[in-house]
């Protein structure tokens, strides 16, 4: 496996040993994925929050295992044949769950995240699940660093803030092949409608499905959007 760093963005920690961790098993369609995740992430919310040079606050959302990531991984696992031999980009990969599911389906996956330490966990988890062909790239959505296009783009819980919509739309326009698909998962937030209205106005359409995910004694409704060019 390769790790490609396009500039380390002020990491607060440098390896998994700097975090208290725990292992959890995620049940997918006929298989399971073992993940190492941050134990009791609420403890680190303030410590890992930081501001950029313009005073914009960045919260370490990657330290949580989100229901949307589980839903996306299950969707990928249930439709394995769609992803076999595909060149896939995962944005905001966090712990790497969806990308690992795609890798196990026979895809070549590039895992990306804005946070350096998220990639450390994603790489570790990929190795933990015998994913031996993957690439890990630190990337800002607003400044994609690729000169190639992808068959599939995967993303979970990335459209919760309107400021992210335009960079993600531009990323779809520049990095998705003409007949490719992008798959988004999100937890039924009201403002998500605005993002999908935006992409419809810019040459894309989508199909929507729903599922429920139970995590930490809580059940959450998750929407899965499959986006294509029109």
Tab-separated table of C-alpha atoms in Angstrom:
chain	number	residue	atom	x	y	z
A	1	UNK	CA	0.000	0.000	0.000
A	2	UNK	CA	1.052	3.562	-0.601
A	3	UNK	CA	0.466	6.658	1.445
A	4	UNK	CA	0.799	9.918	-0.467
A	5	UNK	CA	0.857	13.065	1.659
A	6	UNK	CA	0.083	16.328	-0.128
A	7	UNK	CA	1.188	18.405	2.845
A	8	UNK	CA	0.311	17.464	6.401
A	9	UNK	CA	-2.472	19.779	7.595
A	10	UNK	CA	-1.469	20.500	11.175
A	11	UNK	CA	-1.966	17.002	12.626
A	12	UNK	CA	-2.426	17.021	16.389
A	13	UNK	CA	-1.179	13.465	16.759
A	14	UNK	CA	1.148	11.313	14.706
A	15	UNK	CA	0.155	7.664	15.097
A	16	UNK	CA	-2.533	5.359	16.424
A	17	UNK	CA	-0.647	4.901	19.683
A	18	UNK	CA	-1.462	8.513	20.548
A	19	UNK	CA	-5.158	7.633	20.769
A	20	UNK	CA	-7.108	5.341	23.065
A	21	UNK	CA	-8.606	2.858	20.631
A	22	UNK	CA	-11.093	0.048	20.558
A	23	UNK	CA	-11.999	-2.539	17.960
A	24	UNK	CA	-15.502	-3.017	16.623
A	25	UNK	CA	-16.981	-5.397	14.071
A	26	UNK	CA	-19.347	-4.094	11.399
A	27	UNK	CA	-21.729	-6.627	9.901
A	28	UNK	CA	-22.214	-6.269	6.164
A	29	UNK	CA	-23.955	-8.398	3.576
A	30	UNK	CA	-22.604	-11.888	4.233
A	31	UNK	CA	-19.343	-10.603	5.692
A	32	UNK	CA	-17.918	-8.406	8.410
A	33	UNK	CA	-15.280	-5.718	8.677
A	34	UNK	CA	-13.085	-5.238	11.735
A	35	UNK	CA	-12.355	-1.591	12.533
A	36	UNK	CA	-10.015	0.086	14.966
A	37	UNK	CA	-11.673	3.326	16.042
A	38	UNK	CA	-11.125	6.067	18.624
A	39	UNK	CA	-12.471	5.050	22.010
A	40	UNK	CA	-14.691	7.649	23.709
A	41	UNK	CA	-14.233	10.269	20.957
A	42	UNK	CA	-16.159	12.934	22.891
A	43	UNK	CA	-13.041	13.348	25.049
A	44	UNK	CA	-11.068	14.570	22.033
A	45	UNK	CA	-13.577	16.924	20.466
A	46	UNK	CA	-12.132	20.051	22.068
A	47	UNK	CA	-8.519	18.911	21.987
A	48	UNK	CA	-8.510	18.222	18.250
A	49	UNK	CA	-10.642	21.178	17.176
A	50	UNK	CA	-8.555	23.876	15.501
A	51	UNK	CA	-8.797	27.098	13.549
A	52	UNK	CA	-7.170	27.892	10.236
A	53	UNK	CA	-5.308	31.133	9.482
A	54	UNK	CA	-8.610	32.889	8.748
A	55	UNK	CA	-10.213	31.838	12.006
A	56	UNK	CA	-12.435	29.122	10.541
A	57	UNK	CA	-13.056	26.335	13.064
A	58	UNK	CA	-12.445	22.730	12.022
A	59	UNK	CA	-14.067	20.066	14.161
A	60	UNK	CA	-12.618	16.536	14.153
A	61	UNK	CA	-15.725	14.747	12.904
A	62	UNK	CA	-13.564	11.901	11.628
A	63	UNK	CA	-13.029	10.594	15.187
A	64	UNK	CA	-16.621	9.300	15.237
A	65	UNK	CA	-17.912	6.208	13.479
A	66	UNK	CA	-21.036	7.587	11.824
A	67	UNK	CA	-24.172	5.667	10.921
A	68	UNK	CA	-23.937	7.053	7.382
A	69	UNK	CA	-20.576	5.332	6.885
A	70	UNK	CA	-22.051	2.009	7.973
A	71	UNK	CA	-25.016	2.455	5.635
A	72	UNK	CA	-22.749	3.282	2.695
A	73	UNK	CA	-20.536	0.263	3.386
A	74	UNK	CA	-23.589	-2.015	3.546
A	75	UNK	CA	-24.898	-0.573	0.286
A	76	UNK	CA	-21.561	-1.259	-1.392
A	77	UNK	CA	-21.434	-4.774	0.034
A	78	UNK	CA	-24.962	-5.568	-1.136
A	79	UNK	CA	-24.178	-4.410	-4.683
A	80	UNK	CA	-20.692	-5.859	-4.959
A	81	UNK	CA	-20.939	-6.550	-8.688
A	82	UNK	CA	-21.335	-2.820	-9.403
A	83	UNK	CA	-17.923	-2.077	-7.902
A	84	UNK	CA	-15.805	-4.963	-9.191
A	85	UNK	CA	-12.796	-3.716	-11.187
A	86	UNK	CA	-13.866	-0.089	-10.745
A	87	UNK	CA	-11.524	2.812	-10.014
A	88	UNK	CA	-13.043	4.420	-6.911
A	89	UNK	CA	-12.424	7.635	-5.004
A	90	UNK	CA	-13.676	7.926	-1.430
A	91	UNK	CA	-13.808	11.474	-0.062
A	92	UNK	CA	-13.900	12.102	3.672
A	93	UNK	CA	-12.994	8.471	4.277
A	94	UNK	CA	-12.678	8.695	8.077
A	95	UNK	CA	-11.941	5.205	9.388
A	96	UNK	CA	-12.122	3.828	5.826
A	97	UNK	CA	-15.181	1.609	6.186
A	98	UNK	CA	-16.873	2.196	2.819
A	99	UNK	CA	-13.601	2.092	0.920
A	100	UNK	CA	-12.699	-1.212	2.546
A	101	UNK	CA	-16.074	-2.657	1.509
A	102	UNK	CA	-15.432	-1.485	-2.057
A	103	UNK	CA	-11.916	-2.950	-2.013
A	104	UNK	CA	-13.310	-6.292	-0.866
A	105	UNK	CA	-15.753	-6.121	-3.782
A	106	UNK	CA	-12.791	-6.017	-6.154
A	107	UNK	CA	-12.386	-2.278	-6.678
A	108	UNK	CA	-9.196	-0.236	-6.755
A	109	UNK	CA	-9.801	2.428	-4.115
A	110	UNK	CA	-8.164	5.763	-3.392
A	111	UNK	CA	-8.975	6.799	0.186
A	112	UNK	CA	-8.878	10.550	0.825
A	113	UNK	CA	-9.486	12.761	3.819
A	114	UNK	CA	-8.627	16.300	4.843
A	115	UNK	CA	-7.292	14.974	8.150
A	116	UNK	CA	-3.914	13.249	8.207
A	117	UNK	CA	-4.745	11.128	11.235
A	118	UNK	CA	-7.962	9.822	9.670
A	119	UNK	CA	-5.790	8.355	6.926
A	120	UNK	CA	-3.612	6.644	9.528
A	121	UNK	CA	-6.688	4.850	10.839
A	122	UNK	CA	-7.993	4.112	7.335
A	123	UNK	CA	-4.676	2.569	6.316
A	124	UNK	CA	-4.500	0.517	9.514
A	125	UNK	CA	-8.072	-0.709	9.040
A	126	UNK	CA	-7.443	-1.585	5.408
A	127	UNK	CA	-4.476	-3.716	6.447
A	128	UNK	CA	-6.542	-5.235	9.251
A	129	UNK	CA	-9.020	-6.457	6.630
A	130	UNK	CA	-6.416	-7.749	4.166
A	131	UNK	CA	-6.815	-4.904	1.675
A	132	UNK	CA	-3.414	-4.971	0.015
A	133	UNK	CA	-3.948	-2.652	-2.943
A	134	UNK	CA	-5.074	0.838	-2.016
A	135	UNK	CA	-3.816	4.409	-2.017
A	136	UNK	CA	-4.206	6.982	0.766
A	137	UNK	CA	-4.125	10.685	-0.080
A	138	UNK	CA	-4.549	13.744	2.114
A	139	UNK	CA	-6.800	16.069	0.148
A	140	UNK	CA	-8.943	19.169	0.537
A	141	UNK	CA	-12.224	18.908	-1.439
A	142	UNK	CA	-11.746	22.454	-2.688
A	143	UNK	CA	-8.346	21.608	-4.174
A	144	UNK	CA	-8.456	18.097	-5.721
A	145	UNK	CA	-4.973	16.812	-6.462
A	146	UNK	CA	-5.763	14.230	-9.150
A	147	UNK	CA	-5.229	14.352	-12.894
A	148	UNK	CA	-7.386	11.322	-13.581
A	149	UNK	CA	-11.077	10.475	-13.428
A	150	UNK	CA	-12.879	7.820	-11.427
A	151	UNK	CA	-15.658	5.349	-12.201
A	152	UNK	CA	-17.220	5.829	-8.762
A	153	UNK	CA	-17.007	8.455	-6.025
A	154	UNK	CA	-18.120	7.465	-2.504
A	155	UNK	CA	-18.960	9.865	0.308
A	156	UNK	CA	-20.752	9.616	3.637
A	157	UNK	CA	-21.865	12.581	5.733
A	158	UNK	CA	-20.093	15.260	3.690
A	159	UNK	CA	-22.951	17.619	2.746
A	160	UNK	CA	-24.027	18.786	6.210
A	161	UNK	CA	-22.623	22.296	5.632
A	162	UNK	CA	-23.677	24.410	2.648
A	163	UNK	CA	-20.146	25.745	2.244
A	164	UNK	CA	-19.093	22.258	1.116
A	165	UNK	CA	-21.668	21.965	-1.664
A	166	UNK	CA	-19.885	23.905	-4.394
A	167	UNK	CA	-16.473	22.252	-3.858
A	168	UNK	CA	-18.106	18.807	-3.929
A	169	UNK	CA	-20.088	19.689	-7.068
A	170	UNK	CA	-16.882	20.868	-8.759
A	171	UNK	CA	-15.176	17.656	-7.669
A	172	UNK	CA	-17.945	15.585	-9.285
A	173	UNK	CA	-17.734	17.610	-12.473
A	174	UNK	CA	-13.963	17.255	-12.760
A	175	UNK	CA	-13.209	13.786	-11.374
A	176	UNK	CA	-16.185	11.578	-12.309
A	177	UNK	CA	-16.151	9.882	-15.709
A	178	UNK	CA	-19.062	10.720	-18.010
A	179	UNK	CA	-21.018	7.547	-17.232
A	180	UNK	CA	-19.770	7.171	-13.664
A	181	UNK	CA	-21.751	7.264	-10.437
A	182	UNK	CA	-21.336	9.026	-7.122
A	183	UNK	CA	-22.951	7.554	-4.028
A	184	UNK	CA	-23.712	9.742	-1.030
A	185	UNK	CA	-25.106	8.665	2.325
A	186	UNK	CA	-26.508	11.114	4.868
A	187	UNK	CA	-28.746	10.898	7.949
A	188	UNK	CA	-31.937	12.452	6.574
A	189	UNK	CA	-30.918	16.041	7.294
A	190	UNK	CA	-33.333	18.695	6.103
A	191	UNK	CA	-30.721	20.795	4.345
A	192	UNK	CA	-29.547	17.853	2.214
A	193	UNK	CA	-32.370	18.659	-0.201
A	194	UNK	CA	-30.588	21.870	-1.115
A	195	UNK	CA	-27.456	20.031	-2.202
A	196	UNK	CA	-29.343	17.660	-4.462
A	197	UNK	CA	-31.336	20.524	-5.958
A	198	UNK	CA	-27.984	22.160	-6.686
A	199	UNK	CA	-26.564	19.155	-8.507
A	200	UNK	CA	-29.788	18.758	-10.507
A	201	UNK	CA	-29.295	22.315	-11.725
A	202	UNK	CA	-25.757	21.419	-12.846
A	203	UNK	CA	-26.125	18.382	-15.072
A	204	UNK	CA	-26.740	15.559	-12.598
A	205	UNK	CA	-29.710	13.536	-11.403
A	206	UNK	CA	-30.104	10.977	-8.637
A	207	UNK	CA	-32.026	8.048	-7.239
A	208	UNK	CA	-32.741	7.865	-3.532
A	209	UNK	CA	-33.211	4.916	-1.201
A	210	UNK	CA	-33.404	4.650	2.581
A	211	UNK	CA	-32.281	2.252	5.282
A	212	UNK	CA	-31.988	2.200	9.052
A	213	UNK	CA	-28.796	1.756	11.043
A	214	UNK	CA	-28.673	0.833	14.723
A	215	UNK	CA	-25.606	2.022	16.597
A	216	UNK	CA	-25.056	2.607	20.320
A	217	UNK	CA	-28.675	1.720	21.097
A	218	UNK	CA	-29.932	4.354	18.649
A	219	UNK	CA	-31.627	3.761	15.299
A	220	UNK	CA	-31.046	6.302	12.526
A	221	UNK	CA	-32.702	6.665	9.136
A	222	UNK	CA	-30.059	7.010	6.425
A	223	UNK	CA	-30.612	8.165	2.846
A	224	UNK	CA	-28.516	6.735	0.026
A	225	UNK	CA	-28.280	8.845	-3.147
A	226	UNK	CA	-26.906	7.424	-6.398
A	227	UNK	CA	-25.890	10.348	-8.608
A	228	UNK	CA	-25.347	10.252	-12.378
A	229	UNK	CA	-24.880	12.760	-15.165
A	230	UNK	CA	-27.889	13.430	-17.382
